[in-house]
mmCIF file of C-alpha atoms in Angstrom:
data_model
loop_
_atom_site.group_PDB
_atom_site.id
_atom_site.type_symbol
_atom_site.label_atom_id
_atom_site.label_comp_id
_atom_site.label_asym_id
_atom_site.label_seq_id
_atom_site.Cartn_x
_atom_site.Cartn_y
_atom_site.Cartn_z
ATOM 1 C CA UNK A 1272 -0.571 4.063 8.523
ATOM 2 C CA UNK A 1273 2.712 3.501 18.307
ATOM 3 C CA UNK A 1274 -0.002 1.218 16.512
ATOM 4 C CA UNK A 1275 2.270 -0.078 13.625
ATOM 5 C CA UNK A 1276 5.000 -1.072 15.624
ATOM 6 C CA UNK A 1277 3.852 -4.552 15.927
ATOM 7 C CA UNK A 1278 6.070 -7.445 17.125
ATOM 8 C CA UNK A 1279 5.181 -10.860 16.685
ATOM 9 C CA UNK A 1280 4.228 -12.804 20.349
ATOM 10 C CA UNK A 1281 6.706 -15.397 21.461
ATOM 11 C CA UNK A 1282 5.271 -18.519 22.920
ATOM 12 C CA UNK A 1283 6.833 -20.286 25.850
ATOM 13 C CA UNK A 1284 6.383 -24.629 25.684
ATOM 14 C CA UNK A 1285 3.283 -25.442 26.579
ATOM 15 C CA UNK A 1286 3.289 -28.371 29.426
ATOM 16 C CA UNK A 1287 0.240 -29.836 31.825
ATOM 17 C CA UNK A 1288 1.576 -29.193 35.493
ATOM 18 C CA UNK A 1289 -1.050 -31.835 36.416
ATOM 19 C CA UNK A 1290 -0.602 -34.783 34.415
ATOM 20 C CA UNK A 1291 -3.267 -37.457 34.082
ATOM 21 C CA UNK A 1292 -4.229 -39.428 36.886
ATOM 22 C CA UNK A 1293 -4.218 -43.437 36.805
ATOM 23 C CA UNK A 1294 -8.008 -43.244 36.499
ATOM 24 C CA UNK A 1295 -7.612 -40.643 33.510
ATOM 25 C CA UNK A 1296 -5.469 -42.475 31.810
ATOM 26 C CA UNK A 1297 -7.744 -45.536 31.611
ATOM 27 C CA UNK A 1298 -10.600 -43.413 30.781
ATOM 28 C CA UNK A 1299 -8.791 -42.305 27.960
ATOM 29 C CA UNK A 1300 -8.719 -45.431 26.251
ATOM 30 C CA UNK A 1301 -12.214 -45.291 25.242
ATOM 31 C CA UNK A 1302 -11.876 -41.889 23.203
ATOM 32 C CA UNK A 1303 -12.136 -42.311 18.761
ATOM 33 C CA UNK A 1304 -9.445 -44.413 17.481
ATOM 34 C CA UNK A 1305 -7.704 -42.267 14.672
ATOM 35 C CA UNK A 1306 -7.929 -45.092 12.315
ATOM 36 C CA UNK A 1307 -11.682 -45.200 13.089
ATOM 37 C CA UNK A 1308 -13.942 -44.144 9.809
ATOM 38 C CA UNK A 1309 -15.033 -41.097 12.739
ATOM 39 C CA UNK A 1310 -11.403 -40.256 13.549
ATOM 40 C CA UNK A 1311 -9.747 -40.075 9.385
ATOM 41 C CA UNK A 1312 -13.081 -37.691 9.023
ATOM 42 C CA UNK A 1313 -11.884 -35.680 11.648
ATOM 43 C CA UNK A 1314 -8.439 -35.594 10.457
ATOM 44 C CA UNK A 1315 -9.312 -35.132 6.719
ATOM 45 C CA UNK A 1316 -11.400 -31.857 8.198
ATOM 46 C CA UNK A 1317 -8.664 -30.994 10.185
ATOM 47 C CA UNK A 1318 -6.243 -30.815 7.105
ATOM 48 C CA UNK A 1319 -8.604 -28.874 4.646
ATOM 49 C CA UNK A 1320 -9.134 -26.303 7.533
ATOM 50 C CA UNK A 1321 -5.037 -25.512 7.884
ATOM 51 C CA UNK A 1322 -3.917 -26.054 4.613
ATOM 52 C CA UNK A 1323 -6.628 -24.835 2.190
ATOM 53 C CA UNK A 1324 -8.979 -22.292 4.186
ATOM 54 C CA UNK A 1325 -6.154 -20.658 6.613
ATOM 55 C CA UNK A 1326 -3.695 -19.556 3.992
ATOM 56 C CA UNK A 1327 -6.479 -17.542 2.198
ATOM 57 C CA UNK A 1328 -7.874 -16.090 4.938
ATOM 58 C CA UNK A 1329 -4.603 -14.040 5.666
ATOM 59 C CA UNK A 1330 -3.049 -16.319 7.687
ATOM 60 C CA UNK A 1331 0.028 -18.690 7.427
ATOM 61 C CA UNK A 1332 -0.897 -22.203 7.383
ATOM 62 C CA UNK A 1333 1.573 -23.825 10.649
ATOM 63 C CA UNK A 1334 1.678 -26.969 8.287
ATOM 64 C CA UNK A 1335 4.203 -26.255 5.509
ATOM 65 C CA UNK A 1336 3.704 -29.652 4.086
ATOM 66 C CA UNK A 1337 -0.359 -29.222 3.601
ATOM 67 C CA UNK A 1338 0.737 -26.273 1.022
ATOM 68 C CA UNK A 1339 1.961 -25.747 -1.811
ATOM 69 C CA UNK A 1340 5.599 -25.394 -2.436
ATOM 70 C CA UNK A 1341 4.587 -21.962 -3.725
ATOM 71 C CA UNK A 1342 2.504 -20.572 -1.211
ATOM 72 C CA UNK A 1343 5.913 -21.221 1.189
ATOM 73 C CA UNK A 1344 8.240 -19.505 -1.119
ATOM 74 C CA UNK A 1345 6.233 -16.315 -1.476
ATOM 75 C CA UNK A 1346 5.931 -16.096 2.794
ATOM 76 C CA UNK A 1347 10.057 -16.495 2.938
ATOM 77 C CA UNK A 1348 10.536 -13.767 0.005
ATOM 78 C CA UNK A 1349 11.938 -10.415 1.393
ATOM 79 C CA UNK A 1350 11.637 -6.841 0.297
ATOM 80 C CA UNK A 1351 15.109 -6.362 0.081
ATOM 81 C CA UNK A 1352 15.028 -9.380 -2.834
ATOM 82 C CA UNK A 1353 11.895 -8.359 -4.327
ATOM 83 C CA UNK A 1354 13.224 -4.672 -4.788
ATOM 84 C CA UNK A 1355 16.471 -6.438 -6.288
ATOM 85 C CA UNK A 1356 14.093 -8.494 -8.586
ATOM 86 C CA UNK A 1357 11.827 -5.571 -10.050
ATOM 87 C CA UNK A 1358 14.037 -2.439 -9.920
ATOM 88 C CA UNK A 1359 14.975 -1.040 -13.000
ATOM 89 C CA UNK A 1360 18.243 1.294 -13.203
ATOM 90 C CA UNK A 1361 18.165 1.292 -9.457
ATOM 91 C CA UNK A 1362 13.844 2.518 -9.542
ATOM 92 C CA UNK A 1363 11.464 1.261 -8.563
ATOM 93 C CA UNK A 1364 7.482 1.952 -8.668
ATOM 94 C CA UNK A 1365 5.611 0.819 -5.026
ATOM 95 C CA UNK A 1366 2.124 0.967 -3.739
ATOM 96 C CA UNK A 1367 0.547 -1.211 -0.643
ATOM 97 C CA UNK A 1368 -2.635 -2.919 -1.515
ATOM 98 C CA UNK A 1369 -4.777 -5.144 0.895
ATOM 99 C CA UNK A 1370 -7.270 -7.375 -1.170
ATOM 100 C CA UNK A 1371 -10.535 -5.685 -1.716
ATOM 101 C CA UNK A 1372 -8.539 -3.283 -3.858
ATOM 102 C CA UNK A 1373 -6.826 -5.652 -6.287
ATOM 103 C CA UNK A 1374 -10.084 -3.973 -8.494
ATOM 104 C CA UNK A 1375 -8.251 -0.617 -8.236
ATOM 105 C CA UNK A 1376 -4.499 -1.940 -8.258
ATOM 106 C CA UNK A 1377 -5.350 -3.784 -11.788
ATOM 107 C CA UNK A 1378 -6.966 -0.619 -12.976
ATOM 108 C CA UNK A 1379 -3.681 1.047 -11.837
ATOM 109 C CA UNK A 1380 -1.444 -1.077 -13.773
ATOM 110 C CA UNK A 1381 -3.322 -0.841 -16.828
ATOM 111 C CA UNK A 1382 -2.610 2.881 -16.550
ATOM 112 C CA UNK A 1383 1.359 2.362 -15.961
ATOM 113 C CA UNK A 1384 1.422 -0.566 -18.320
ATOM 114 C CA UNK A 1385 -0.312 2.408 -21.584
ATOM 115 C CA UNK A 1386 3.429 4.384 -20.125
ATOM 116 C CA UNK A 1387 5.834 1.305 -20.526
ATOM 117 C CA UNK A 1388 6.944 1.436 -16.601
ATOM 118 C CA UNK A 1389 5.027 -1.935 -14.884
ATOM 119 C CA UNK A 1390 7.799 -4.314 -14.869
ATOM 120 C CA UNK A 1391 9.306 -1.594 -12.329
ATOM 121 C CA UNK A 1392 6.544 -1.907 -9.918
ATOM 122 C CA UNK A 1393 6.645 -3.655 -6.690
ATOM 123 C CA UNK A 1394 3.439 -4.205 -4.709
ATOM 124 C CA UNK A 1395 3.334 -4.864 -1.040
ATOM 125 C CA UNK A 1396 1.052 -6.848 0.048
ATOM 126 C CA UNK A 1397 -0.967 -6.149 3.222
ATOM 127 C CA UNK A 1398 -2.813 -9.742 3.923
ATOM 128 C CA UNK A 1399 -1.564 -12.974 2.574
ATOM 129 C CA UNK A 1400 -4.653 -13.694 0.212
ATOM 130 C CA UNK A 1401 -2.798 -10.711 -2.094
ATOM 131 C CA UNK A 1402 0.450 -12.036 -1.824
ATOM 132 C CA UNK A 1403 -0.547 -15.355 -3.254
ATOM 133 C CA UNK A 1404 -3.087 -14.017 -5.790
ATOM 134 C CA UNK A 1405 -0.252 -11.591 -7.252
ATOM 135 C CA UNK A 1406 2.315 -13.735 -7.335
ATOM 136 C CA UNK A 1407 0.475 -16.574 -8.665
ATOM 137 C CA UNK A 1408 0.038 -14.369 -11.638
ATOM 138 C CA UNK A 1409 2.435 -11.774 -11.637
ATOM 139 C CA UNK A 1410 5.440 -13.807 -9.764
ATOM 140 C CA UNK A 1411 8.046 -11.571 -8.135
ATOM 141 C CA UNK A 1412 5.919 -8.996 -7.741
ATOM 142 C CA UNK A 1413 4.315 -8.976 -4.334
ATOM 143 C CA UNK A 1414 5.902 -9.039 -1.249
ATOM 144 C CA UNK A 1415 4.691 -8.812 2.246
ATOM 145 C CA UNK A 1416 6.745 -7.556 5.214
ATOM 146 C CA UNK A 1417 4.835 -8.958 8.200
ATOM 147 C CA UNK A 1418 3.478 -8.834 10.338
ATOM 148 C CA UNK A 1419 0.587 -8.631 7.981
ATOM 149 C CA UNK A 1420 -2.308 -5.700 9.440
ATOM 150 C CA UNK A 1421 -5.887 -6.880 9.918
ATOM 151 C CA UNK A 1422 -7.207 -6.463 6.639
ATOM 152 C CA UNK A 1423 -9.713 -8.381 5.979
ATOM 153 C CA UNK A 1424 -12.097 -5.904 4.326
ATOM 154 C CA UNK A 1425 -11.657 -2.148 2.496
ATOM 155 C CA UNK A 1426 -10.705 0.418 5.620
ATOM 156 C CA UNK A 1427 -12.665 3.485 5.572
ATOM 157 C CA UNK A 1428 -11.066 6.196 5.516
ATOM 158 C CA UNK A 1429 -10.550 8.038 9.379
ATOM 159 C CA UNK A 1430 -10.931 3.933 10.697
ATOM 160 C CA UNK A 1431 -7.896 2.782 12.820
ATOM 161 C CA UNK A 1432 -7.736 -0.018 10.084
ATOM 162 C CA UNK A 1433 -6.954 2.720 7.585
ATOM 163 C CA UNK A 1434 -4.692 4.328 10.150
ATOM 164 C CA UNK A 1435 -2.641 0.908 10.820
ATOM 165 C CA UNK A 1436 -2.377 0.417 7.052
ATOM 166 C CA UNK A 1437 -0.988 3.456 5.823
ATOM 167 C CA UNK A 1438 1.319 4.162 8.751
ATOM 168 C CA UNK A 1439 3.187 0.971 8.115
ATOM 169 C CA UNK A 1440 4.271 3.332 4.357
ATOM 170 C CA UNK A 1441 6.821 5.073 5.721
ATOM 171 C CA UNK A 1442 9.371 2.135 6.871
ATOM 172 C CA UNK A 1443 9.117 -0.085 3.983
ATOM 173 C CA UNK A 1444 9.976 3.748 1.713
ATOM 174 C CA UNK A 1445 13.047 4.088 4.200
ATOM 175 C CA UNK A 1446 13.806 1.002 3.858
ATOM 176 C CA UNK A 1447 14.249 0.729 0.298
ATOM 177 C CA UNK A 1448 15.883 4.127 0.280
ATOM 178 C CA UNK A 1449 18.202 2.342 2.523
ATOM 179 C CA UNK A 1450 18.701 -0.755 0.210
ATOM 180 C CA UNK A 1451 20.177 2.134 -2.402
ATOM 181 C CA UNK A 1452 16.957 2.621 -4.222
ATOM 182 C CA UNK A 1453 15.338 5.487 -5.936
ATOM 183 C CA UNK A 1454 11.262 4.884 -4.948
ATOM 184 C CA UNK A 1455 8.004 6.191 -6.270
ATOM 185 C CA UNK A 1456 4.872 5.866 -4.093
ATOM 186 C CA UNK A 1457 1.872 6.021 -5.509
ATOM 187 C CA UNK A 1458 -1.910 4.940 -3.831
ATOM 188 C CA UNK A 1459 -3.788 3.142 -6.180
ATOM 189 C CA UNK A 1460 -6.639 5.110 -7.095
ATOM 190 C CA UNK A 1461 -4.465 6.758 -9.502
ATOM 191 C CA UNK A 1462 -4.698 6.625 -12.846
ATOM 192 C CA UNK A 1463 -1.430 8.150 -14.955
ATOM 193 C CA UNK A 1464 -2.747 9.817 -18.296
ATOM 194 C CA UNK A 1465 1.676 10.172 -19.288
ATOM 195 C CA UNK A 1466 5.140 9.630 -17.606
ATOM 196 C CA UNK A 1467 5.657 10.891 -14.523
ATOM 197 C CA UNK A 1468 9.577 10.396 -14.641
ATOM 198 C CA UNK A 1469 9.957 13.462 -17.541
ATOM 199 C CA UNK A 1470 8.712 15.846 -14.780
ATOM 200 C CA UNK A 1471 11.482 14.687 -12.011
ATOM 201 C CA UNK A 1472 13.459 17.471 -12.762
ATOM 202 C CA UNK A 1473 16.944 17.804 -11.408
ATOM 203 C CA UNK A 1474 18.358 15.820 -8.350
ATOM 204 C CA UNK A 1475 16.099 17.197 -5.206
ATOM 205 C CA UNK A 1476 15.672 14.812 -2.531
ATOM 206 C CA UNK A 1477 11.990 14.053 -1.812
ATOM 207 C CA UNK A 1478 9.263 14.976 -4.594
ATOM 208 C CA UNK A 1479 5.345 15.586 -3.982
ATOM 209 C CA UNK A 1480 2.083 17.164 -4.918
ATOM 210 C CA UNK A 1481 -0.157 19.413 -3.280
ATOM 211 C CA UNK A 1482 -2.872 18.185 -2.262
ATOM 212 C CA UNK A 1483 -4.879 21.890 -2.271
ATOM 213 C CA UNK A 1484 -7.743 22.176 -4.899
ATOM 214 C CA UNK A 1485 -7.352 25.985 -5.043
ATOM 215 C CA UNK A 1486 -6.056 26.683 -8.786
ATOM 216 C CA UNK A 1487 -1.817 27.634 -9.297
ATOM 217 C CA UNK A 1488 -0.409 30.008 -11.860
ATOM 218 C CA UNK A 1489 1.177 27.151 -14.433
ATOM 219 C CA UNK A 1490 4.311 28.986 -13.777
ATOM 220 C CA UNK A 1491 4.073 27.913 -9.434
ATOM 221 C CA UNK A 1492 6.954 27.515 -7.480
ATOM 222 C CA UNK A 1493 8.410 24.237 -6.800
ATOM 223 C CA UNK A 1494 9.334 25.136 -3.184
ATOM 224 C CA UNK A 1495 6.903 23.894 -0.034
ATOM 225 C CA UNK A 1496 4.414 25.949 0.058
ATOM 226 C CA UNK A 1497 3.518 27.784 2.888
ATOM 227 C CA UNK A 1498 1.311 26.142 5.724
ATOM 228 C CA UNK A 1499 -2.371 26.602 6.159
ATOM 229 C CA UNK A 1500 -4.623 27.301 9.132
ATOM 230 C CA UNK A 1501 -3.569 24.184 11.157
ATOM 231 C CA UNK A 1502 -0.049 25.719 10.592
ATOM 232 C CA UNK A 1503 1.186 22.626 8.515
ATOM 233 C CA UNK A 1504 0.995 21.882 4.576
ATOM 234 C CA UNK A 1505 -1.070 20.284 3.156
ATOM 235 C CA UNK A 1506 0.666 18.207 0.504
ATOM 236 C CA UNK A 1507 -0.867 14.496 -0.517
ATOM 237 C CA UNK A 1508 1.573 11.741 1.317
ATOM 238 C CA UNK A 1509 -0.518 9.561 -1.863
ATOM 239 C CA UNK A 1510 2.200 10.621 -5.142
ATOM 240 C CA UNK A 1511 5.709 10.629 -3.588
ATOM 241 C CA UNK A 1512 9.654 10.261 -5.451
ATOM 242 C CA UNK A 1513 12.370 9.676 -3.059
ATOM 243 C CA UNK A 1514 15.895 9.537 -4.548
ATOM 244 C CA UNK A 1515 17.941 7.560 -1.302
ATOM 245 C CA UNK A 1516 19.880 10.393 -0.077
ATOM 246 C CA UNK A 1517 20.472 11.210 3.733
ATOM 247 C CA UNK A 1518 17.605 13.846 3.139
ATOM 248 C CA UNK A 1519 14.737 11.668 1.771
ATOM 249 C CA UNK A 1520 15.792 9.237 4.774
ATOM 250 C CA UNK A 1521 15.470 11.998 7.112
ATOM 251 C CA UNK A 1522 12.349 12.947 6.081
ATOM 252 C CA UNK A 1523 11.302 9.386 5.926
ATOM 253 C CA UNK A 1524 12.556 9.154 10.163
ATOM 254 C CA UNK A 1525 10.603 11.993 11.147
ATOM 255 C CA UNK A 1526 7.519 11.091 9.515
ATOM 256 C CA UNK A 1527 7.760 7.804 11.486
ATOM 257 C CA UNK A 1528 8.414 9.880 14.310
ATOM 258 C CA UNK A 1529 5.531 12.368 13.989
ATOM 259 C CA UNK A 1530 3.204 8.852 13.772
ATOM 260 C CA UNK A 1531 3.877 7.795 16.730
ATOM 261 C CA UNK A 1532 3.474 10.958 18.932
ATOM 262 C CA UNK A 1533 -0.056 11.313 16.608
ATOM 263 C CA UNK A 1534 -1.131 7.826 17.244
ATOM 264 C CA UNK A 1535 -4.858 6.725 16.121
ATOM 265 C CA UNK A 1536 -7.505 7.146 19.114
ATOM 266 C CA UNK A 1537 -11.568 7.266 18.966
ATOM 267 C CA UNK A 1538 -11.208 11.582 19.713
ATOM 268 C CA UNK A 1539 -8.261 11.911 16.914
ATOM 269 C CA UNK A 1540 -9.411 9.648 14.035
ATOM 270 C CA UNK A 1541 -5.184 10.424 12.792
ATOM 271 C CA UNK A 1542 -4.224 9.503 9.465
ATOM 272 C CA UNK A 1543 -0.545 9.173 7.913
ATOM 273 C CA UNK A 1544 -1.229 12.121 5.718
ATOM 274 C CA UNK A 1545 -0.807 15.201 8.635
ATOM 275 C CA UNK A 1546 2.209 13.278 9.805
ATOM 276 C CA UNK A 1547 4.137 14.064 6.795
ATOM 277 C CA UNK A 1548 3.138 17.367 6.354
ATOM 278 C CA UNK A 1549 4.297 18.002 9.899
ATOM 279 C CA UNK A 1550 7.839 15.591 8.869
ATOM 280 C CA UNK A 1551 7.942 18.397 5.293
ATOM 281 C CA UNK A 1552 8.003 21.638 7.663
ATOM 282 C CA UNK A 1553 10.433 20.276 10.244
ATOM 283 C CA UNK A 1554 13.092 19.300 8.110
ATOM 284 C CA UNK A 1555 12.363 21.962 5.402
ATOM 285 C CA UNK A 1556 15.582 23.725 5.876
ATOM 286 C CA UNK A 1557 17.722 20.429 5.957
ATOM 287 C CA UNK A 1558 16.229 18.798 2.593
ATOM 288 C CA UNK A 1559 16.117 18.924 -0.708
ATOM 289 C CA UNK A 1560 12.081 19.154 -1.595
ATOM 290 C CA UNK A 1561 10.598 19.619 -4.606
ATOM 291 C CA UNK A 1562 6.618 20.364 -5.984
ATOM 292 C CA UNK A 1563 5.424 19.050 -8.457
ATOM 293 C CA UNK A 1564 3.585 20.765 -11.240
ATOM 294 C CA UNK A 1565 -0.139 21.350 -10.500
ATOM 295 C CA UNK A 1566 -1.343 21.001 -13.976
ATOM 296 C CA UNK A 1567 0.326 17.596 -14.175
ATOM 297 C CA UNK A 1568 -0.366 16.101 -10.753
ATOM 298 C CA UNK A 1569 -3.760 17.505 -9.882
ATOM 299 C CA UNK A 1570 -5.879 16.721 -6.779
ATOM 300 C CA UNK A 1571 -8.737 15.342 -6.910
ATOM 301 C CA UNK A 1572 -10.560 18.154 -5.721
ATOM 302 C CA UNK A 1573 -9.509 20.072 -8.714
ATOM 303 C CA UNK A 1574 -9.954 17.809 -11.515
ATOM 304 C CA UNK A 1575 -13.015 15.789 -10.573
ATOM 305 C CA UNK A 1576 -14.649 19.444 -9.249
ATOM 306 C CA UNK A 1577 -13.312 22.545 -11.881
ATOM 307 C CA UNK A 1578 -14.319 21.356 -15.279
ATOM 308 C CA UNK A 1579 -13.338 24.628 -16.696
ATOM 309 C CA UNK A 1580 -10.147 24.363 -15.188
ATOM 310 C CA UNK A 1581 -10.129 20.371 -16.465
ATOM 311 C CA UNK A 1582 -10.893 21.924 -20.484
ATOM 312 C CA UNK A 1583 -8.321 24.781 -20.040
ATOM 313 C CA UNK A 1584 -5.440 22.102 -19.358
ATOM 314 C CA UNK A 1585 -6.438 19.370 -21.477
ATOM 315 C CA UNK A 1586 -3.340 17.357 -22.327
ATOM 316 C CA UNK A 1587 -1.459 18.362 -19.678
ATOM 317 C CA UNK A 1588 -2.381 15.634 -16.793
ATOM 318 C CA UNK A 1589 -0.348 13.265 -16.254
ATOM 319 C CA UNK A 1590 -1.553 11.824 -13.096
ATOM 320 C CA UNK A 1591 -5.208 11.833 -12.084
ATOM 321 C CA UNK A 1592 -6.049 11.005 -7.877
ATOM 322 C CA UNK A 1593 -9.014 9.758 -6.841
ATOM 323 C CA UNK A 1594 -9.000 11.513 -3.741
ATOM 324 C CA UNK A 1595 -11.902 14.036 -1.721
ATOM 325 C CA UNK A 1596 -14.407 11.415 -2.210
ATOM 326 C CA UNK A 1597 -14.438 7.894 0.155
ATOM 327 C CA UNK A 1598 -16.196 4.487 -0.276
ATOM 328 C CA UNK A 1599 -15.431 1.622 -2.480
ATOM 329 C CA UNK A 1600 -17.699 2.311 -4.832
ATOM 330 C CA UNK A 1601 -18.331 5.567 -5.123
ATOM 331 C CA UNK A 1602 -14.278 5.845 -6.135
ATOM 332 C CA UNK A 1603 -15.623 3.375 -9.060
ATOM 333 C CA UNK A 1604 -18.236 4.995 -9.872
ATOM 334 C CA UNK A 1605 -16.072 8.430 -10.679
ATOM 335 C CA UNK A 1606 -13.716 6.570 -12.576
ATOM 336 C CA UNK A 1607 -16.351 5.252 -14.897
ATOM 337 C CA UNK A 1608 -17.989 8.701 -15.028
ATOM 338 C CA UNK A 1609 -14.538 10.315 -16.254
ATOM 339 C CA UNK A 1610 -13.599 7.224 -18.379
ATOM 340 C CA UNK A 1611 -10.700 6.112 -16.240
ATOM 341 C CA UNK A 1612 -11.760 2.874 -15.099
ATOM 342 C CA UNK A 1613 -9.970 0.889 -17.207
ATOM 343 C CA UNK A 1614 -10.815 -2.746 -15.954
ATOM 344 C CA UNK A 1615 -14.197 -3.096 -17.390
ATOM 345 C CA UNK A 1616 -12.933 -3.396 -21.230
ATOM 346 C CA UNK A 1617 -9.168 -3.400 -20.903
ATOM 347 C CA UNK A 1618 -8.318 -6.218 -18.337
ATOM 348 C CA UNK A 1619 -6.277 -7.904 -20.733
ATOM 349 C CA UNK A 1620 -3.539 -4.893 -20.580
ATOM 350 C CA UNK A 1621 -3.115 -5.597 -16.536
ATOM 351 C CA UNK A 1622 -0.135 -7.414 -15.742
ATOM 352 C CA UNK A 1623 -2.640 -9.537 -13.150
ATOM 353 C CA UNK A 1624 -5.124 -10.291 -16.317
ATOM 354 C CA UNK A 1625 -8.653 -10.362 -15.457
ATOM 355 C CA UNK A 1626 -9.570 -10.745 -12.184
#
């Protein structure tokens, strides 16, 4: 999700160490007046381009006056006033979206509006077209914490755009935890059948699902379960509840540590997802952790691939994944085979409307 450390580049003055010459200067002269019909066309083309175009493409027009008073608000809001703004007795809901999945975050939303728990959800934006296009219809809701990640079309899976995405998850989590919050992550393929917050039992730290498609006694432990062949877990980094104690916030440092000594490369296509299995084992013994219930929080390659185990626990899902499958639309093509692609005929329910 070192590649997401990114810092923005500072730019010195820019000056000509060899000014114009007499003879340049007169030649000069004879360049397009501004006030020529020529030069205003220019201009005029000049001003669409920074003001209209730029700002939609991801990037933040350098003309404040060419936008609107809007746009300039949303690029100044921070996440520690949009958490303020959305949280609800000190929660709050979070998922990063760039925009080619606004189709999945509305179908989302639909699915947490049906459980009474959207006006808790906070949605970082990962390109500026998403801040905008949220806000615009959902105000307060978006925020972006730049700098904004190239983004500019849906990241397979194993890319290093999918890697520089998801690695940024981890700081804005601590983050929060460190403004005081409790925070649920979710991705947002995810569609939630019931409440998640009735199964937060007790006061653990960090809670999370497993992300193992072999079938658990109903009765499972709740501890970490014990690593696999790579000698990790393998628990889904995708469904996460943090309550911000000085465990979550550990776990939260050392799964920004383990990114950065796993860093993206063309041999190791890393994702964020090993990195905090590997953060889980190595602070096991200092934190709080807690699994969630199989039956409730299912992989996808259980519930999308063991039908009989799908008929034997009907009513007991509470959130489905869309996960062990990749590509745009083959994800959309599941959810309409199951019936959990709620966009097509109940748009209306999304806080964002229809898109």
């Amino acid at each position: 999700m070192p590649t997401f450390l990114h810092q923005r580049p500072l730019h010195g003055t820019l000056s000509d160490p060899y000014p114009l010459s007499p003879r340049q200067s007169s030649s000069s002269q004879r360049q397009i007046s501004l006030f020529s019909r020529t030069g205003l066309i220019a201009l005029l083309s000049l001003l669409l381009i920074l003001g209209v175009i730029l700002p939609w493409t991801g990037t933040p027009s350098i003309f404040s006056a060419t936008k609107p008073a809007s746009l300039a608000k949303w690029q100044q809001y921070t996440l520690p006033q949009a958490v303020a703004f959305v949280a609800k007795n000190k929660t709050v809901i979070v998922c990063a979206v760039s925009q080619p999945y606004l189709p999945f975050l509305s179908n989302w939303l639909i699915s947490i509006s049906r459980q009474k728990h959207q006006d808790k959800v906070l949605i970082i934006a990962e390109d500026y077209a998403t801040l905008y296009n949220v806000n615009e219809r959902w105000p307060g809701h978006a925020v972006l914490v730049p700098p904004a990640p190239d983004s500019q079309s849906a990241h397979k899976f194993g890319s290093q755009g999918f890697f520089n995405f998801t690695s940024r998850r981890p700081r804005h989590l601590l983050h929060i935890l460190e403004l005081g919050y409790n925070v649920m992550y979710n991705d947002v393929d995810m569609v939630w059948l019931g409440d998640p917050f009735r199964y937060l039992e007790g006061n653990h730290d960090v809670y999370f699902t497993d992300d193992m498609a072999a079938v658990k006694p109903l009765d499972h432990s709740h501890d970490l379960p014990p690593p696999g062949k790579k000698g990790r877990t393998y628990i889904c980094s995708c469904m996460i509840f943090m309550r911000p104690t000085d465990g979550a916030k550990l776990v939260m440092k050392k799964w920004i540590e383990e990114l950065k000594a796993q860093p993206w490369s063309k041999t190791k296509k890393a994702n964020d997802q090993p990195a905090f299995n590997w953060a889980l084992n190595k602070t096991a013994g200092q934190v709080d952790l807690y699994l969630l219930p199989q039956v409730a929080f299912p992989t996808g390659g259980l519930y999308f691939k063991n039908q009989t185990w799908v008929q034997e626990t009907k009513g007991k899902h509470v959130i489905i994944h869309n996960n062990y499958i990749t590509g745009f639309e083959k994800k959309i093509k599941r959810f309409r085979d199951y019936s959990l692609w709620l966009v097509d005929d109940h748009a209306s329910e999304s806080p964002l409307g229809k898109l």
